[in-house]
Amino acid sequence: MTRLRKPTAETVLIINDSKKDSDLFYATRFLVGDPLIYIEHGGRKFLLVSDLEYGRAKKEADVDEVVGTAELEAELRSRGKIARLASIADLFLRSQGGAQKLCVPASMPLGQAGQLRELGYELDCREDPIFPETWLKTPEQIDHIANCQRAGEQAMEFIVETLRSSEIKDDLLHHEGEVLTSEWLQREAHKRLLDVDCSPEQGTIIATGDQCCDPHQHGHGPIPANQTIIIDIFPRSLVTRYWGDMTRTVVRGKASDEVKKLYQDVFEAQDWAIKSIKAGACGKQIHQGIVEHFEKSGNKTGERDGIKEGFFHGTGHGVGLDIHENPRLGKVGHELKAGHVITIEPGLYYPGVGGVRIEDLLVVTEDGHRNLTTFRKEPEHLEI
């Protein structure tokens, strides 16, 4: 097994479950939904687990030593103490020579942090992720993300072709004699993701018409003809835990001239941004370039009747073991480095007209980028 995370000279403590905490999974490669105690101390990696998980952890965990917590819990109870996770970690650390300062994630619960301070520890709370090297992907990790993206593209192909083959009756789409709904398409797309060991863990967006104007609206109800349909697919591998992310916008039927212009403007903005991606580029500057492009093309951003319209989200974000991670391309942006995997996803949203978003997933390289997304997006593919 190739070790992903080498311990540092610091004493690191993470108490969480590795299904929720991507840093914990990165450090251990051990997936479990119950709380674990992960410790880096004295140049070694330790994983403290219950008896239930001990055998599997011995086989699977990428650590130097797996420790069962049963004896530690019994020792605490014999002293009349409650066997809290913080207390178990403390007892184990004392058996390893002790520590005064712990490096912990800033997301550690306040109560747990308080217990550790009561036990005498100074806490160095690190902003997530506690292991920032996770932002820079290895070739193997990029392959994992690319495989997830292929799964997303297969699901996208199914959705788009189902929409294309649907019949238009009374301004609604029909499939096999039934009104086609966002929910039905989502379920069928999810089946196809699961067939290739990917999970629709956070759902799939198939939003239509004015639903498109709320960028994270998942979409619901009958799908209308001649209106924008935003399809945003972000599967997670059940095997590697890495994510993919892509978005396309289509219209089944005829798009209005307004929608065609929105699509052309978004397409051109994304094309400019993608060409700007390389190591050393500034995420904030790229985002500002998108903002200026939209303003020059007459697409104003603001608020009407209490509803946001125009371009009011970031241009992109990192993707890896988390669906949204650094680096960011937005009002607050990071310098891009070779090995970052990022989305480029400008969008325009106007209630009464619809919404358009196009999203690709790219690997940043020293002299440019590699686009992991191959699904068609040119303006001639808007109408299907």
Short mmCIF file of C-alpha atoms in Angstrom, two decimals:
data_model
loop_
_atom_site.label_atom_id
_atom_site.label_comp_id
_atom_site.label_asym_id
_atom_site.label_seq_id
_atom_site.Cartn_x
_atom_site.Cartn_y
_atom_site.Cartn_z
CA MET A 1 0.00 0.00 0.00
CA THR A 2 1.38 3.41 -0.99
CA ARG A 3 1.25 5.71 2.00
CA LEU A 4 -0.73 8.88 1.27
CA ARG A 5 -0.08 10.73 4.51
CA LYS A 6 3.29 10.74 6.25
CA PRO A 7 3.25 11.90 9.87
CA THR A 8 4.85 15.19 10.87
CA ALA A 9 6.70 16.18 14.04
CA GLU A 10 3.49 17.73 15.39
CA THR A 11 0.97 15.86 17.48
CA VAL A 12 -2.21 15.74 15.40
CA LEU A 13 -5.58 14.66 16.77
CA ILE A 14 -8.76 14.08 14.75
CA ILE A 15 -11.89 12.65 16.36
CA ASN A 16 -14.61 12.02 13.80
CA ASP A 17 -15.96 9.41 11.42
CA SER A 18 -14.19 9.04 8.10
CA LYS A 19 -17.38 9.12 6.05
CA LYS A 20 -17.88 12.73 7.13
CA ASP A 21 -14.26 13.81 7.51
CA SER A 22 -12.28 13.63 4.28
CA ASP A 23 -9.03 14.50 6.10
CA LEU A 24 -9.48 11.47 8.33
CA PHE A 25 -10.11 9.22 5.34
CA TYR A 26 -7.12 10.71 3.53
CA ALA A 27 -4.84 10.01 6.49
CA THR A 28 -6.07 6.47 7.18
CA ARG A 29 -7.80 5.18 4.03
CA PHE A 30 -10.20 3.52 6.44
CA LEU A 31 -13.90 4.18 5.84
CA VAL A 32 -16.33 3.90 8.73
CA GLY A 33 -19.43 5.77 9.87
CA ASP A 34 -18.66 5.61 13.59
CA PRO A 35 -16.26 7.91 15.48
CA LEU A 36 -12.55 7.14 15.26
CA ILE A 37 -9.58 8.64 17.07
CA TYR A 38 -6.64 9.40 14.79
CA ILE A 39 -3.34 10.50 16.31
CA GLU A 40 0.00 11.45 14.80
CA HIS A 41 2.63 11.48 17.53
CA GLY A 42 6.35 10.83 17.68
CA GLY A 43 6.54 10.34 13.92
CA ARG A 44 3.95 7.54 13.93
CA LYS A 45 0.30 7.22 12.95
CA PHE A 46 -2.19 5.63 15.35
CA LEU A 47 -5.84 4.75 14.85
CA LEU A 48 -7.97 4.02 17.93
CA VAL A 49 -11.09 2.00 17.14
CA SER A 50 -13.78 -0.04 18.84
CA ASP A 51 -13.62 -3.84 18.96
CA LEU A 52 -16.25 -3.87 16.21
CA GLU A 53 -13.87 -2.22 13.74
CA TYR A 54 -10.55 -3.54 15.06
CA GLY A 55 -10.12 -6.51 12.72
CA ARG A 56 -11.03 -4.60 9.58
CA ALA A 57 -8.87 -1.64 10.59
CA LYS A 58 -5.85 -3.94 11.04
CA LYS A 59 -6.29 -5.08 7.43
CA GLU A 60 -7.25 -1.81 5.76
CA ALA A 61 -6.01 1.23 7.66
CA ASP A 62 -2.92 3.06 6.42
CA VAL A 63 -1.43 3.64 9.88
CA ASP A 64 1.50 2.36 11.91
CA GLU A 65 -0.61 0.89 14.68
CA VAL A 66 -4.28 0.11 15.26
CA VAL A 67 -5.30 0.27 18.92
CA GLY A 68 -8.49 -1.16 20.37
CA THR A 69 -10.23 1.22 22.75
CA ALA A 70 -11.82 -1.40 25.04
CA GLU A 71 -8.90 -1.53 27.50
CA LEU A 72 -8.56 2.25 27.55
CA GLU A 73 -12.27 2.62 28.25
CA ALA A 74 -12.06 0.04 31.05
CA GLU A 75 -9.10 1.87 32.59
CA LEU A 76 -11.00 5.16 32.61
CA ARG A 77 -14.05 3.57 34.23
CA SER A 78 -11.88 1.93 36.88
CA ARG A 79 -10.79 5.45 37.81
CA GLY A 80 -14.39 6.58 38.05
CA LYS A 81 -14.21 8.61 34.85
CA ILE A 82 -16.51 8.74 31.84
CA ALA A 83 -14.94 7.12 28.79
CA ARG A 84 -15.34 10.10 26.48
CA LEU A 85 -13.46 10.09 23.19
CA ALA A 86 -11.31 13.01 24.33
CA SER A 87 -10.43 11.14 27.53
CA ILE A 88 -9.55 7.99 25.59
CA ALA A 89 -7.24 10.01 23.34
CA ASP A 90 -5.66 11.63 26.40
CA LEU A 91 -5.02 8.32 28.14
CA PHE A 92 -3.42 6.87 25.02
CA LEU A 93 -1.23 9.93 24.47
CA ARG A 94 0.03 9.73 28.06
CA SER A 95 1.02 6.11 27.40
CA GLN A 96 3.11 7.37 24.47
CA GLY A 97 5.01 9.99 26.45
CA GLY A 98 2.35 12.70 26.44
CA ALA A 99 1.96 15.99 24.60
CA GLN A 100 1.26 19.57 25.57
CA LYS A 101 0.00 20.94 22.27
CA LEU A 102 -2.41 19.29 19.84
CA CYS A 103 -3.00 20.21 16.23
CA VAL A 104 -6.75 19.77 15.70
CA PRO A 105 -9.19 20.70 12.90
CA ALA A 106 -11.06 23.97 13.35
CA SER A 107 -14.27 21.98 12.80
CA MET A 108 -13.74 20.05 16.06
CA PRO A 109 -16.92 20.39 18.19
CA LEU A 110 -16.71 23.06 20.88
CA GLY A 111 -17.57 20.57 23.62
CA GLN A 112 -14.78 18.21 22.59
CA ALA A 113 -12.28 21.06 22.41
CA GLY A 114 -13.36 22.15 25.88
CA GLN A 115 -12.79 18.66 27.26
CA LEU A 116 -9.27 18.58 25.81
CA ARG A 117 -8.46 21.98 27.31
CA GLU A 118 -9.75 20.78 30.68
CA LEU A 119 -7.32 17.89 30.35
CA GLY A 120 -4.50 20.41 30.04
CA TYR A 121 -3.89 20.58 26.30
CA GLU A 122 -3.15 23.67 24.26
CA LEU A 123 -5.03 23.44 20.96
CA ASP A 124 -3.72 24.67 17.63
CA CYS A 125 -6.93 24.82 15.60
CA ARG A 126 -6.16 24.50 11.89
CA GLU A 127 -8.54 25.74 9.24
CA ASP A 128 -9.95 22.93 7.13
CA PRO A 129 -8.39 21.00 5.64
CA ILE A 130 -5.94 20.10 8.36
CA PHE A 131 -3.84 18.46 5.62
CA PRO A 132 -3.67 21.11 2.85
CA GLU A 133 -1.63 18.78 0.65
CA THR A 134 -4.97 17.19 -0.27
CA TRP A 135 -5.52 20.15 -2.61
CA LEU A 136 -2.63 18.97 -4.81
CA LYS A 137 -3.58 15.74 -6.52
CA THR A 138 -1.23 12.93 -7.47
CA PRO A 139 -1.56 11.28 -10.91
CA GLU A 140 -3.38 8.38 -9.23
CA GLN A 141 -5.84 10.72 -7.53
CA ILE A 142 -6.43 12.57 -10.80
CA ASP A 143 -7.26 9.22 -12.40
CA HIS A 144 -9.80 8.59 -9.63
CA ILE A 145 -11.46 11.94 -10.31
CA ALA A 146 -11.38 11.36 -14.08
CA ASN A 147 -13.10 8.00 -13.64
CA CYS A 148 -15.82 9.69 -11.61
CA GLN A 149 -16.18 12.31 -14.32
CA ARG A 150 -16.63 9.58 -16.94
CA ALA A 151 -19.45 8.14 -14.84
CA GLY A 152 -21.04 11.58 -14.70
CA GLU A 153 -20.77 11.94 -18.46
CA GLN A 154 -22.47 8.59 -18.99
CA ALA A 155 -25.35 9.73 -16.78
CA MET A 156 -25.43 13.06 -18.64
CA GLU A 157 -25.66 11.23 -21.96
CA PHE A 158 -28.64 9.25 -20.69
CA ILE A 159 -30.42 12.38 -19.45
CA VAL A 160 -29.81 14.42 -22.60
CA GLU A 161 -30.79 11.60 -24.95
CA THR A 162 -33.96 10.91 -22.95
CA LEU A 163 -34.86 14.59 -23.21
CA ARG A 164 -34.04 14.60 -26.93
CA SER A 165 -36.27 11.61 -27.64
CA SER A 166 -39.18 12.90 -25.57
CA GLU A 167 -42.40 14.05 -27.20
CA ILE A 168 -43.77 17.55 -26.74
CA LYS A 169 -47.46 17.66 -25.84
CA ASP A 170 -49.21 20.69 -24.36
CA ASP A 171 -45.82 22.34 -23.73
CA LEU A 172 -44.66 19.43 -21.54
CA LEU A 173 -42.23 16.62 -22.28
CA HIS A 174 -43.54 13.05 -22.41
CA HIS A 175 -41.51 9.84 -22.25
CA GLU A 176 -43.05 6.45 -23.04
CA GLY A 177 -46.53 7.91 -22.77
CA GLU A 178 -46.00 9.58 -19.38
CA VAL A 179 -45.22 13.16 -18.43
CA LEU A 180 -41.45 13.38 -17.93
CA THR A 181 -40.42 14.74 -14.53
CA SER A 182 -37.16 15.84 -12.97
CA GLU A 183 -37.62 13.23 -10.25
CA TRP A 184 -37.94 10.34 -12.73
CA LEU A 185 -34.84 11.44 -14.64
CA GLN A 186 -32.89 11.83 -11.40
CA ARG A 187 -33.81 8.32 -10.24
CA GLU A 188 -32.88 6.75 -13.56
CA ALA A 189 -29.60 8.66 -13.72
CA HIS A 190 -28.77 7.57 -10.18
CA LYS A 191 -29.28 3.92 -11.13
CA ARG A 192 -26.70 4.33 -13.87
CA LEU A 193 -24.24 5.94 -11.48
CA LEU A 194 -24.65 3.10 -9.00
CA ASP A 195 -24.08 0.59 -11.82
CA VAL A 196 -20.51 1.94 -12.10
CA ASP A 197 -19.87 2.15 -8.34
CA CYS A 198 -20.63 5.85 -8.01
CA SER A 199 -22.99 7.41 -5.51
CA PRO A 200 -25.37 10.32 -6.10
CA GLU A 201 -24.56 11.23 -2.50
CA GLN A 202 -25.84 14.80 -2.75
CA GLY A 203 -28.39 14.21 -5.50
CA THR A 204 -28.45 15.50 -9.07
CA ILE A 205 -29.74 18.83 -10.30
CA ILE A 206 -32.26 18.72 -13.14
CA ALA A 207 -33.88 22.12 -12.81
CA THR A 208 -36.14 23.76 -15.39
CA GLY A 209 -37.34 27.25 -16.24
CA ASP A 210 -37.28 29.58 -13.27
CA GLN A 211 -36.06 26.72 -11.05
CA CYS A 212 -32.74 27.23 -12.86
CA CYS A 213 -32.44 30.69 -11.31
CA ASP A 214 -31.74 29.14 -7.90
CA PRO A 215 -28.38 27.48 -8.72
CA HIS A 216 -28.66 24.73 -6.08
CA GLN A 217 -32.35 23.98 -6.69
CA HIS A 218 -32.40 20.26 -7.49
CA GLY A 219 -35.49 20.56 -9.67
CA HIS A 220 -38.91 18.99 -9.40
CA GLY A 221 -42.09 18.36 -11.31
CA PRO A 222 -42.96 18.05 -15.01
CA ILE A 223 -40.30 19.22 -17.45
CA PRO A 224 -41.53 21.95 -19.80
CA ALA A 225 -40.64 22.28 -23.47
CA ASN A 226 -38.87 25.33 -24.86
CA GLN A 227 -37.33 26.32 -21.52
CA THR A 228 -33.84 26.00 -20.06
CA ILE A 229 -32.91 22.77 -18.31
CA ILE A 230 -29.80 22.86 -16.11
CA ILE A 231 -28.28 19.42 -15.48
CA ASP A 232 -25.60 19.35 -12.77
CA ILE A 233 -24.13 15.92 -12.00
CA PHE A 234 -21.64 15.42 -9.16
CA PRO A 235 -21.09 11.71 -8.44
CA ARG A 236 -18.82 10.29 -5.77
CA SER A 237 -16.92 7.05 -6.19
CA LEU A 238 -17.98 4.39 -3.71
CA VAL A 239 -14.50 2.89 -4.03
CA THR A 240 -12.04 5.81 -3.96
CA ARG A 241 -14.30 8.49 -2.35
CA TYR A 242 -13.28 11.08 -4.97
CA TRP A 243 -15.86 13.26 -6.73
CA GLY A 244 -16.64 14.40 -10.26
CA ASP A 245 -18.59 17.54 -11.21
CA MET A 246 -20.10 18.79 -14.46
CA THR A 247 -23.02 20.90 -15.69
CA ARG A 248 -24.74 21.33 -19.02
CA THR A 249 -27.73 23.41 -20.08
CA VAL A 250 -30.15 22.36 -22.81
CA VAL A 251 -33.56 23.27 -24.20
CA ARG A 252 -35.87 20.57 -25.55
CA GLY A 253 -37.62 22.36 -28.37
CA LYS A 254 -36.96 25.96 -29.33
CA ALA A 255 -34.88 28.35 -27.24
CA SER A 256 -35.82 32.02 -27.16
CA ASP A 257 -33.42 34.58 -28.58
CA GLU A 258 -32.77 35.76 -25.00
CA VAL A 259 -31.76 32.26 -23.92
CA LYS A 260 -29.57 31.81 -26.99
CA LYS A 261 -27.71 35.03 -26.12
CA LEU A 262 -27.30 33.96 -22.49
CA TYR A 263 -25.88 30.64 -23.62
CA GLN A 264 -23.46 32.26 -26.07
CA ASP A 265 -22.27 34.70 -23.40
CA VAL A 266 -21.74 31.94 -20.81
CA PHE A 267 -19.99 29.73 -23.37
CA GLU A 268 -17.60 32.53 -24.33
CA ALA A 269 -16.94 33.44 -20.69
CA GLN A 270 -16.14 29.85 -19.80
CA ASP A 271 -13.93 29.46 -22.86
CA TRP A 272 -11.94 32.57 -21.86
CA ALA A 273 -11.59 31.37 -18.27
CA ILE A 274 -10.44 27.89 -19.30
CA LYS A 275 -7.78 29.38 -21.57
CA SER A 276 -6.55 31.40 -18.57
CA ILE A 277 -5.97 28.34 -16.38
CA LYS A 278 -2.35 27.49 -15.59
CA ALA A 279 -0.06 27.29 -12.58
CA GLY A 280 0.42 30.76 -11.13
CA ALA A 281 -2.91 32.13 -12.34
CA CYS A 282 -5.02 33.95 -9.75
CA GLY A 283 -8.51 32.61 -9.05
CA LYS A 284 -9.76 36.04 -8.01
CA GLN A 285 -8.55 37.65 -11.24
CA ILE A 286 -10.12 34.95 -13.38
CA HIS A 287 -13.42 35.42 -11.56
CA GLN A 288 -13.23 39.19 -12.03
CA GLY A 289 -12.61 38.63 -15.74
CA ILE A 290 -15.85 36.65 -15.94
CA VAL A 291 -17.72 39.42 -14.11
CA GLU A 292 -16.38 42.04 -16.53
CA HIS A 293 -17.18 39.86 -19.55
CA PHE A 294 -20.80 39.56 -18.49
CA GLU A 295 -21.10 43.29 -17.77
CA LYS A 296 -19.69 44.18 -21.20
CA SER A 297 -22.12 41.79 -22.90
CA GLY A 298 -25.07 43.51 -21.21
CA ASN A 299 -25.77 40.92 -18.51
CA LYS A 300 -26.33 42.92 -15.35
CA THR A 301 -26.06 41.40 -11.89
CA GLY A 302 -28.26 42.69 -9.11
CA GLU A 303 -31.54 42.14 -7.34
CA ARG A 304 -35.10 42.50 -8.60
CA ASP A 305 -38.12 42.12 -6.34
CA GLY A 306 -35.86 40.62 -3.68
CA ILE A 307 -34.46 37.94 -6.04
CA LYS A 308 -30.85 37.76 -7.19
CA GLU A 309 -30.25 37.77 -10.94
CA GLY A 310 -27.26 37.74 -13.24
CA PHE A 311 -23.98 36.13 -12.13
CA PHE A 312 -23.96 35.85 -8.35
CA HIS A 313 -21.80 32.85 -7.49
CA GLY A 314 -18.16 31.93 -7.79
CA THR A 315 -16.46 30.88 -11.01
CA GLY A 316 -15.10 27.63 -9.62
CA HIS A 317 -13.80 25.53 -6.75
CA GLY A 318 -11.51 22.64 -6.05
CA VAL A 319 -12.75 19.04 -6.26
CA GLY A 320 -11.25 15.98 -4.59
CA LEU A 321 -12.29 14.03 -1.52
CA ASP A 322 -14.69 16.93 -0.93
CA ILE A 323 -17.04 18.21 -3.62
CA HIS A 324 -16.26 21.80 -2.62
CA GLU A 325 -12.70 22.44 -1.49
CA ASN A 326 -9.90 24.90 -2.14
CA PRO A 327 -8.66 26.46 -4.31
CA ARG A 328 -11.50 28.90 -4.95
CA LEU A 329 -12.08 31.09 -7.98
CA GLY A 330 -14.32 33.89 -6.75
CA LYS A 331 -14.32 37.15 -4.85
CA VAL A 332 -11.79 35.43 -2.62
CA GLY A 333 -9.47 33.46 -4.88
CA HIS A 334 -6.29 31.42 -4.54
CA GLU A 335 -3.21 31.15 -6.69
CA LEU A 336 -3.52 28.05 -8.84
CA LYS A 337 -0.84 25.37 -8.65
CA ALA A 338 -0.03 22.33 -10.75
CA GLY A 339 -2.05 19.42 -9.38
CA HIS A 340 -5.12 21.43 -8.42
CA VAL A 341 -8.36 20.02 -9.83
CA ILE A 342 -10.93 22.77 -10.29
CA THR A 343 -14.29 23.52 -11.83
CA ILE A 344 -14.97 26.40 -14.20
CA GLU A 345 -18.70 27.07 -14.04
CA PRO A 346 -19.93 30.55 -14.94
CA GLY A 347 -23.69 31.03 -15.12
CA LEU A 348 -26.38 33.61 -15.79
CA TYR A 349 -29.83 33.53 -14.20
CA TYR A 350 -32.84 35.73 -14.94
CA PRO A 351 -36.33 34.86 -13.63
CA GLY A 352 -38.81 34.86 -16.48
CA VAL A 353 -36.08 33.93 -18.95
CA GLY A 354 -34.29 31.00 -17.32
CA GLY A 355 -30.79 30.07 -16.31
CA VAL A 356 -27.66 28.88 -18.09
CA ARG A 357 -24.61 27.27 -16.48
CA ILE A 358 -21.77 25.35 -18.13
CA GLU A 359 -19.26 23.52 -15.95
CA ASP A 360 -16.10 21.61 -16.79
CA LEU A 361 -13.55 19.97 -14.50
CA LEU A 362 -9.89 20.75 -15.14
CA VAL A 363 -6.46 19.72 -13.89
CA VAL A 364 -4.05 22.64 -13.52
CA THR A 365 -0.62 21.99 -15.06
CA GLU A 366 2.61 24.00 -15.08
CA ASP A 367 1.98 25.35 -18.57
CA GLY A 368 -1.80 25.19 -18.78
CA HIS A 369 -4.47 22.66 -17.97
CA ARG A 370 -6.10 19.37 -18.92
CA ASN A 371 -9.87 19.26 -19.25
CA LEU A 372 -11.36 16.11 -17.72
CA THR A 373 -14.76 16.91 -19.26
CA THR A 374 -15.43 15.91 -22.86
CA PHE A 375 -19.22 16.19 -23.08
CA ARG A 376 -20.44 18.47 -25.88
CA LYS A 377 -21.31 22.06 -24.95
CA GLU A 378 -20.99 24.21 -28.06
CA PRO A 379 -23.91 26.60 -28.71
CA GLU A 380 -25.29 24.38 -31.47
CA HIS A 381 -25.98 21.76 -28.78
CA LEU A 382 -28.24 24.04 -26.72
CA GLU A 383 -31.41 22.97 -28.53
CA ILE A 384 -32.10 19.24 -28.57
#
